[in-house]
Coordinates of C-alpha atoms and ligand atoms in Angstrom, one line a residue:
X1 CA 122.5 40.4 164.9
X2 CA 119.0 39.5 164.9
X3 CA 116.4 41.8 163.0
X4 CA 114.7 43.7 164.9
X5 CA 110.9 43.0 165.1
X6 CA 108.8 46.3 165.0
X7 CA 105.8 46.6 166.0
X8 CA 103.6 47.8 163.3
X9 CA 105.7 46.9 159.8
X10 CA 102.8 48.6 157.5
X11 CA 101.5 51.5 159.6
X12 CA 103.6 54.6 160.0
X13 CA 102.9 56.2 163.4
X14 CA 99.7 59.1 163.2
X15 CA 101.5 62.1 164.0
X16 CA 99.0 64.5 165.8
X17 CA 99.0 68.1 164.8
X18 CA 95.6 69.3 166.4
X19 CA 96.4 70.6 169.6
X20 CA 94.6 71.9 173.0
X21 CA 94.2 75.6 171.6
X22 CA 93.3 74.9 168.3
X23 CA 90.7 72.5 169.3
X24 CA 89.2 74.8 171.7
X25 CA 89.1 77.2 168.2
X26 CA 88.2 75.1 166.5
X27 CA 84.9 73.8 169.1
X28 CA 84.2 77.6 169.7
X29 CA 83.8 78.2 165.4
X30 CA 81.7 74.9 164.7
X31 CA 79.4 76.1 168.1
X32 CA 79.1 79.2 166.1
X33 CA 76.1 79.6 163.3
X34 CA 77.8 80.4 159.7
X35 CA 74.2 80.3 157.7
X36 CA 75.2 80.4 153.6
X37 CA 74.8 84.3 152.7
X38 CA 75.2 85.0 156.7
X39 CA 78.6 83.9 157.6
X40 CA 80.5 87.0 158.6
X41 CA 80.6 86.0 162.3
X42 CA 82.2 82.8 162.0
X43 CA 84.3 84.4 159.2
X44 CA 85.3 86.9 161.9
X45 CA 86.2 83.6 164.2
X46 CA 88.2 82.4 161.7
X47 CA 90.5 85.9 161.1
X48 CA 90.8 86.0 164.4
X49 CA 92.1 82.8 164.8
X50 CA 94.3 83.1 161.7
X51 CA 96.2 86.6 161.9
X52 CA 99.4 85.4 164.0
X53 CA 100.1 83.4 161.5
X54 CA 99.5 85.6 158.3
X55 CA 101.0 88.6 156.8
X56 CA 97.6 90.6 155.4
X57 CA 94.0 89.5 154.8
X58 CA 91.2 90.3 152.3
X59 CA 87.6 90.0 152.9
X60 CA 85.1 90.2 150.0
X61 CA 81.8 92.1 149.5
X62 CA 79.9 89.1 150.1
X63 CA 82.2 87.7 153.0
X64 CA 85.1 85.0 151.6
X65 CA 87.9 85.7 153.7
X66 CA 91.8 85.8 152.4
X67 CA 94.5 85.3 155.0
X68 CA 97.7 85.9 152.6
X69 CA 101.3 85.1 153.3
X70 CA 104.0 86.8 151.0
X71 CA 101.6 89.3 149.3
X72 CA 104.0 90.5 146.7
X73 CA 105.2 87.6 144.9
X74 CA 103.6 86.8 141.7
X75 CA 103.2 83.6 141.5
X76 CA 100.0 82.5 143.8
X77 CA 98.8 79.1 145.3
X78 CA 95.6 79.3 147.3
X79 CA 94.3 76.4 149.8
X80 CA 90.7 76.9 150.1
X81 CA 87.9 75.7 151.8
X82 CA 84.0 77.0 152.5
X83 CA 83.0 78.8 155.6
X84 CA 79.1 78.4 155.4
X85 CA 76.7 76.3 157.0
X86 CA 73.4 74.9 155.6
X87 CA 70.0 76.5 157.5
X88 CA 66.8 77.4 156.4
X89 CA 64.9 80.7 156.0
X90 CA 61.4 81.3 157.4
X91 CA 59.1 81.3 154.3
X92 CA 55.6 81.6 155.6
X93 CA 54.2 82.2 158.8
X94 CA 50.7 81.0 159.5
X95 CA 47.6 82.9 161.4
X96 CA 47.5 80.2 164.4
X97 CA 51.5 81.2 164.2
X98 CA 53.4 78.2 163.0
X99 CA 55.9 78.9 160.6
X100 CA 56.8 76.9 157.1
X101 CA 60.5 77.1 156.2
X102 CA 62.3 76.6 152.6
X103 CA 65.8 75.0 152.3
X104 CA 68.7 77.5 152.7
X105 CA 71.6 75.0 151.0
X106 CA 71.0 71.2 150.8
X107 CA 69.1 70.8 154.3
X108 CA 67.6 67.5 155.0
X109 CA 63.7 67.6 155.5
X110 CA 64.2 64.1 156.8
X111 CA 65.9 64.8 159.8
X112 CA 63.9 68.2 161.2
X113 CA 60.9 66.8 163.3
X114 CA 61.8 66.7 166.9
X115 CA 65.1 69.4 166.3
X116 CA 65.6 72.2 168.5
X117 CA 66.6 75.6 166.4
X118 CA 67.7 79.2 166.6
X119 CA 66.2 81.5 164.7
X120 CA 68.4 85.0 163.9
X121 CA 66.6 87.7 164.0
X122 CA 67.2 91.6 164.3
X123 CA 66.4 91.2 168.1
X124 CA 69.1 88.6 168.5
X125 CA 68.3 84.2 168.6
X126 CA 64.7 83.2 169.2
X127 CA 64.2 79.5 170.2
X128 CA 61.7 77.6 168.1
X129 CA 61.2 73.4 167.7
X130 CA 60.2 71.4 164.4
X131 CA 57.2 69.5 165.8
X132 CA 55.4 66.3 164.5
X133 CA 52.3 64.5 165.0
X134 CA 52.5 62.1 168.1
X135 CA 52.6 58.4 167.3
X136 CA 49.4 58.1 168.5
X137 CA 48.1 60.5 166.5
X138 CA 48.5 58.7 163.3
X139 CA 46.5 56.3 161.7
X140 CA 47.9 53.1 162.9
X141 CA 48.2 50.7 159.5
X142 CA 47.9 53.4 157.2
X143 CA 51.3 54.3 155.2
X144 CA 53.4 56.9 157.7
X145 CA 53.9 60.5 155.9
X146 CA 57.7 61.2 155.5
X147 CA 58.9 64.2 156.9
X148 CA 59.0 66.8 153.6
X149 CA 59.2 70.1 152.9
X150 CA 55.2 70.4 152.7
X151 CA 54.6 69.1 156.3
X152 CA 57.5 70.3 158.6
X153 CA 56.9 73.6 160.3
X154 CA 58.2 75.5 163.4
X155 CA 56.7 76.3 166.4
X156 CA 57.9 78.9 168.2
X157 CA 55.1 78.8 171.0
X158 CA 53.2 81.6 169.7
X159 CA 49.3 81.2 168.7
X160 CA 48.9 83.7 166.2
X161 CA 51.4 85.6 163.0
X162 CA 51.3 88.7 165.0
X163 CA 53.0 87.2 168.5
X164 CA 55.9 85.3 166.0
X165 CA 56.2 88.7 164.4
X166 CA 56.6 90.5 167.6
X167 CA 59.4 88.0 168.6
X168 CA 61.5 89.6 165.7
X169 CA 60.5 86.8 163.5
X170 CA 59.6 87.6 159.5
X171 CA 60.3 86.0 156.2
X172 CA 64.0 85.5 155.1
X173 CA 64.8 85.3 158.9
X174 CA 67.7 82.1 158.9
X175 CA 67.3 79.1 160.8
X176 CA 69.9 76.8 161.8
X177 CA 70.0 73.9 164.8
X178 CA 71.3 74.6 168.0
X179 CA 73.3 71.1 168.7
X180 CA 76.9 71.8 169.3
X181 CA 80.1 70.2 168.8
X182 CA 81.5 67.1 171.2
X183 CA 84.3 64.7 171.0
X184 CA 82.8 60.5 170.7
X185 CA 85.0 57.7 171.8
X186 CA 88.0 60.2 171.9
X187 CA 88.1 59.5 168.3
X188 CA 85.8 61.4 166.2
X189 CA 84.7 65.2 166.5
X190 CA 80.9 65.6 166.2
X191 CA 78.7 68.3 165.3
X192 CA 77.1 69.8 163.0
X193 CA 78.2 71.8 159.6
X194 CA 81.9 69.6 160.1
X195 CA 81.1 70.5 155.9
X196 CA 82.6 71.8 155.4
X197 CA 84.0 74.4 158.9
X198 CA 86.3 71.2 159.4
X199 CA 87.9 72.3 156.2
X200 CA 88.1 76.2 157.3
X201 CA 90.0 74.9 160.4
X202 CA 92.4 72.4 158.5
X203 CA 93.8 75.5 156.4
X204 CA 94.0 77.3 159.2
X205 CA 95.8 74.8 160.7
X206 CA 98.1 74.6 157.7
X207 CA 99.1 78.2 157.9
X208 CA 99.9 77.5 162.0
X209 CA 102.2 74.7 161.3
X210 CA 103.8 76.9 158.2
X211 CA 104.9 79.6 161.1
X212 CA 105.4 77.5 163.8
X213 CA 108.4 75.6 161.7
X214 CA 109.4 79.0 160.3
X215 CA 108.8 78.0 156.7
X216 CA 109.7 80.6 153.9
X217 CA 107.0 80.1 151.0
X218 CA 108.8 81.1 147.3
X219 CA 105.3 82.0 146.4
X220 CA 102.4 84.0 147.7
X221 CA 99.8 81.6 149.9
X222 CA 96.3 82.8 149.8
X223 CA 94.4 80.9 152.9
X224 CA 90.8 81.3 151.7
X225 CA 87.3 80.4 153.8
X226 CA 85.0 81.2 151.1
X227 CA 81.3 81.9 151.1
X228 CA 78.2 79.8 149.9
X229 CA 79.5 77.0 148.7
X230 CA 76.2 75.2 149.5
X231 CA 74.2 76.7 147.5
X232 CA 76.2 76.5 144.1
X233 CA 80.2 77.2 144.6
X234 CA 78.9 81.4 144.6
X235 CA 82.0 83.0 146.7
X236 CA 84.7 80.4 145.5
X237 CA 83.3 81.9 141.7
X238 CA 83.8 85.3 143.0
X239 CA 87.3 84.7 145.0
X240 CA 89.1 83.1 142.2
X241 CA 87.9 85.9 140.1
X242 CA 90.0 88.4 142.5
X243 CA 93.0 86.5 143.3
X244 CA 93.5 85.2 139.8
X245 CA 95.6 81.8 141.2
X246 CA 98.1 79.8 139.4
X247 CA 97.5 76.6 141.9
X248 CA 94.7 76.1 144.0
X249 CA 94.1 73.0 146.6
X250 CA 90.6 73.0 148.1
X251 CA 90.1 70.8 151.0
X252 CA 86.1 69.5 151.6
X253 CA 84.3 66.7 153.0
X254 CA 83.5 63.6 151.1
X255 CA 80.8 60.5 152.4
X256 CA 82.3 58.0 154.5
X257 CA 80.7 55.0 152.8
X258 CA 80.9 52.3 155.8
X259 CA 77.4 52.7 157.4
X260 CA 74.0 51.5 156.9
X261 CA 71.9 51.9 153.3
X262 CA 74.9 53.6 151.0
X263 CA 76.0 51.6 148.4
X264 CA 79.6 51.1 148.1
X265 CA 78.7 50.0 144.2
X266 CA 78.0 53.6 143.2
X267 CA 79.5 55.8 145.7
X268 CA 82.8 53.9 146.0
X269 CA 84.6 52.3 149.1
X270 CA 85.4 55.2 151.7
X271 CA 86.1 55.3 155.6
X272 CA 86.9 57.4 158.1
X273 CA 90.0 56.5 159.9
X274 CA 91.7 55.8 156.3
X275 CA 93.3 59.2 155.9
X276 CA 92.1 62.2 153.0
X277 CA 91.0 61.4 149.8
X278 CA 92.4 62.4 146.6
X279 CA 89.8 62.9 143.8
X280 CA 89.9 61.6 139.9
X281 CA 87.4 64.4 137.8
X282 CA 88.4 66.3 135.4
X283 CA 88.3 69.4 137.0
X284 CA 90.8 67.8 139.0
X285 CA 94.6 68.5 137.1
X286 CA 96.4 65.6 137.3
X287 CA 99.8 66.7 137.6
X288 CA 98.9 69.1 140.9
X289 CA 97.2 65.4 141.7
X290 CA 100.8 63.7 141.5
X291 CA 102.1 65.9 143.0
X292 CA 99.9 65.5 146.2
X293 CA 99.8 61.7 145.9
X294 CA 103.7 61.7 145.7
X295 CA 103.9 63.9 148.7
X296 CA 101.7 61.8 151.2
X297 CA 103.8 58.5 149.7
X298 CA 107.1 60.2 150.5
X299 CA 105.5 61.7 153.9
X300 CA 103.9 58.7 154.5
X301 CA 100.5 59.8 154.8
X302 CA 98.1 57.3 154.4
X303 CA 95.6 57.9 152.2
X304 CA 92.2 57.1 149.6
X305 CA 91.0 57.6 146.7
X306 CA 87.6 58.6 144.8
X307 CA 86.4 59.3 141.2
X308 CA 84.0 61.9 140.1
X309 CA 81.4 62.1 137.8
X310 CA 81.9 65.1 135.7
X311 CA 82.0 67.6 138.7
X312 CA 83.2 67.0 142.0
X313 CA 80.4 69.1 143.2
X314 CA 83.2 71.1 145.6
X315 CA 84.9 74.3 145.2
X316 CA 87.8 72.3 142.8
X317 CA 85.1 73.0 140.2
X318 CA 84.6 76.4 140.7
X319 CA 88.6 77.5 141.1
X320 CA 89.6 74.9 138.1
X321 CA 86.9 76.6 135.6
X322 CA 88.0 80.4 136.1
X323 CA 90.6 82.5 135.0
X324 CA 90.9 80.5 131.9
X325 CA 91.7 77.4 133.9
X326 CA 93.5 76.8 137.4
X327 CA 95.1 73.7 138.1
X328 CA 93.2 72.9 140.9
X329 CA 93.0 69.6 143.0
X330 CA 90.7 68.5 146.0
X331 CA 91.8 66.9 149.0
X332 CA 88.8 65.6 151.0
X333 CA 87.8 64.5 154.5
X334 CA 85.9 61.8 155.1
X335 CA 82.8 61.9 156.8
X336 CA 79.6 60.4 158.4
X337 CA 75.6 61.6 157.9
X338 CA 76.3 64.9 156.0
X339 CA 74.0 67.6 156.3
X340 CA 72.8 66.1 159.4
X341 CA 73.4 67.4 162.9
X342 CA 75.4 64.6 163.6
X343 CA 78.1 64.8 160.8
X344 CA 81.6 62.6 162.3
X345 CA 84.8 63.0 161.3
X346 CA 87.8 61.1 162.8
X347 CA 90.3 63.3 164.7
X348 CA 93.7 61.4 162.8
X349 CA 91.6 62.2 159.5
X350 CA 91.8 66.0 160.4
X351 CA 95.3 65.7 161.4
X352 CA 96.3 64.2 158.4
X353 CA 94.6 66.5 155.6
X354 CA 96.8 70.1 157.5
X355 CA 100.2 67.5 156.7
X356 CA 98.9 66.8 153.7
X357 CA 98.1 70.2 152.5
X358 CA 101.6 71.1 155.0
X359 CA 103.7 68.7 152.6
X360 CA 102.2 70.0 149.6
X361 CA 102.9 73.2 149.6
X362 CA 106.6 72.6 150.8
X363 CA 106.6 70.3 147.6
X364 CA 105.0 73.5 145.0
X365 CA 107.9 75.3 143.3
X366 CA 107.2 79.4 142.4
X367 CA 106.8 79.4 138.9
X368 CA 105.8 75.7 138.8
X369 CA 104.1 75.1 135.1
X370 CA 101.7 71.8 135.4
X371 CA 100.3 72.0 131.9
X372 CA 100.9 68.4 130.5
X373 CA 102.5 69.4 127.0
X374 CA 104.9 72.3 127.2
Ligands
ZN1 ZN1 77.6 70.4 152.1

């Protein structure tokens, strides 16, 4: 008998685990502002979504929220990602009623002029726009002015502080960009704060799959959507602190490296479309990281790989350095423009980090001891 020829020797089939409903969640929560220190609506979003598929949850003072499966077993493995979105905060408003803003998380002063925002107020969302001198306003031949955080400012349509304070408006009021999430060439989801809500959704995701095939955990899973992460790790610090893990996997975004002006040289070779990517840090235990490379081998799930300076600036830093140390790994999604309004991610990418994190966690053993001399 002849051997068969088939048709793509190399590439398993993508398996799709995203489906209608939990897209239209998952549309609906990105839509949704989750400012960093103001994320209790989206958080509520995310519960919602989650509780069929959980046996308790746990919300925090300052807003991290636990879905938990199998509350009473000792030993405890959390997946985690961060629930907050970057913004900005109203910082000074001017007498001719323009208003000066200062970064709320790592916002991008390059990208404001010309944006469309929502400002929150007590009153409910005021509309305001980032203006910018015309063109032709601007010395022609003379070096342009970047956009920084000394020249942006809102305008709200107001002429004086009094009419932007009568809107609701006043300093510490939290500004984020009204764009909203869409779907580009039927292969990549766009919008913005994908960082890290994409992640919030993939966990979610994870504990959908975990009750839809009926799976019986020998440990406790603790589904956590923590808190400020962009502004310094603050509510993964706080969560790890209160659960006490013994594993933790925390799924966030990493730069797609295939566009214009990033230099593969010093921020490595990564591409969206190429599956998650595993981290090298030393935050990172590499034992949990076997474990996660030999489960997308034997799943066959394709995927990259990136090294780390020190920290890998995600939650994996925060989980790994608490409770006299968690072995902790990061599984990341790649993605386009972060922190802009535009961030992509590619939909097989998405489907690919919930099997991961899926296969993982069918792979973790209660009790399992990953120190590297016993
Ligand atoms: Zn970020």
């Amino acid at each position: 008998m002849a051997k068969k020829k088939s048709d793509t020797p190399d590439t398993p089939k993508h398996i799709a685990v995203v489906n209608d409903k939990s897209l239209s969640f998952f549309e609906k929560y990105i839509n949704n502002p989750s400012p960093t220190g103001f994320e209790w609506k989206g958080q509520e979003l995310w519960l919602d979504y989650l509780k069929p598929y959980i046996d308790d949850y746990y919300v925090d003072n300052y807003g991290t929220a636990v879905g938990i499966i199998n509350k009473k077993a000792e030993y405890k493995v959390v997946i985690e990602a961060h629930a907050d979105e970057i913004s900005w905060f109203v910082n000074y408003i001017t007498s001719d009623g323009l208003i000066y803003v200062i970064r709320n998380g790592g916002s991008d002063h390059q990208i404001a002029p010309s944006k469309r925002v929502n400002i929150h107020t007590d009153k409910g969302i005021v509309k305001a726009v980032f203006g910018w001198p015309a063109i032709h306003t601007r010395t022609a031949g003379e070096k342009e002015e970047a956009p920084t955080l000394k020249n942006i400012f809102l305008d709200c349509g107001c002429t004086s502080k009094d009419e932007v304070e009568k809107l609701g408006i006043h300093v510490g009021c939290v500004i984020t960009y009204e764009d909203e999430f869409m779907v580009l060439n039927d292969r990549y989801y766009v919008g913005r704060a994908l960082d890290n809500r994409a992640g919030g959704f993939m966990i979610a995701e994870v504990a959908r799959l975990l009750k839809e095939n009926k799976v019986k955990l020998p440990f406790g899973l603790y589904i956590v959507n923590a808190v400020q992460e962009e502004i310094g790790l603050r509510g993964a610090e706080m969560i790890a602190h209160h659960i006490k893990p013994n594993v933790a996997i925390v799924t966030d975004v990493t730069h797609d490296t295939q566009t214009p002006m990033i230099n593969k040289i010093t921020q490595g070779d990564l591409a969206c479309g190429r599956g998650p990517v595993v981290s090298y840090a030393p935050a990172v235990q590499n034992n949990l990281n076997k474990l996660l490379i030999e489960t997308a081998e034997k799943a066959k799930i394709p995927f990259q790989r990136q090294a780390s300076s020190r920290s890998t600036g995600t939650d994996t830093d925060a989980f790994a350095y608490s409770n006299d140390g968690v072995p902790s790994a990061l599984i990341s999604l790649p993605l386009r423009y972060m922190h802009t309004t535009v961030e992509m991610i590619h939909k097989e990418d998405v489907d690919n980090v919930i099997r991961l994190i899926y296969e993982a966690l069918l792979n973790i053993k209660a009790g399992q001891d990953f120190r590297y001399i016993k």
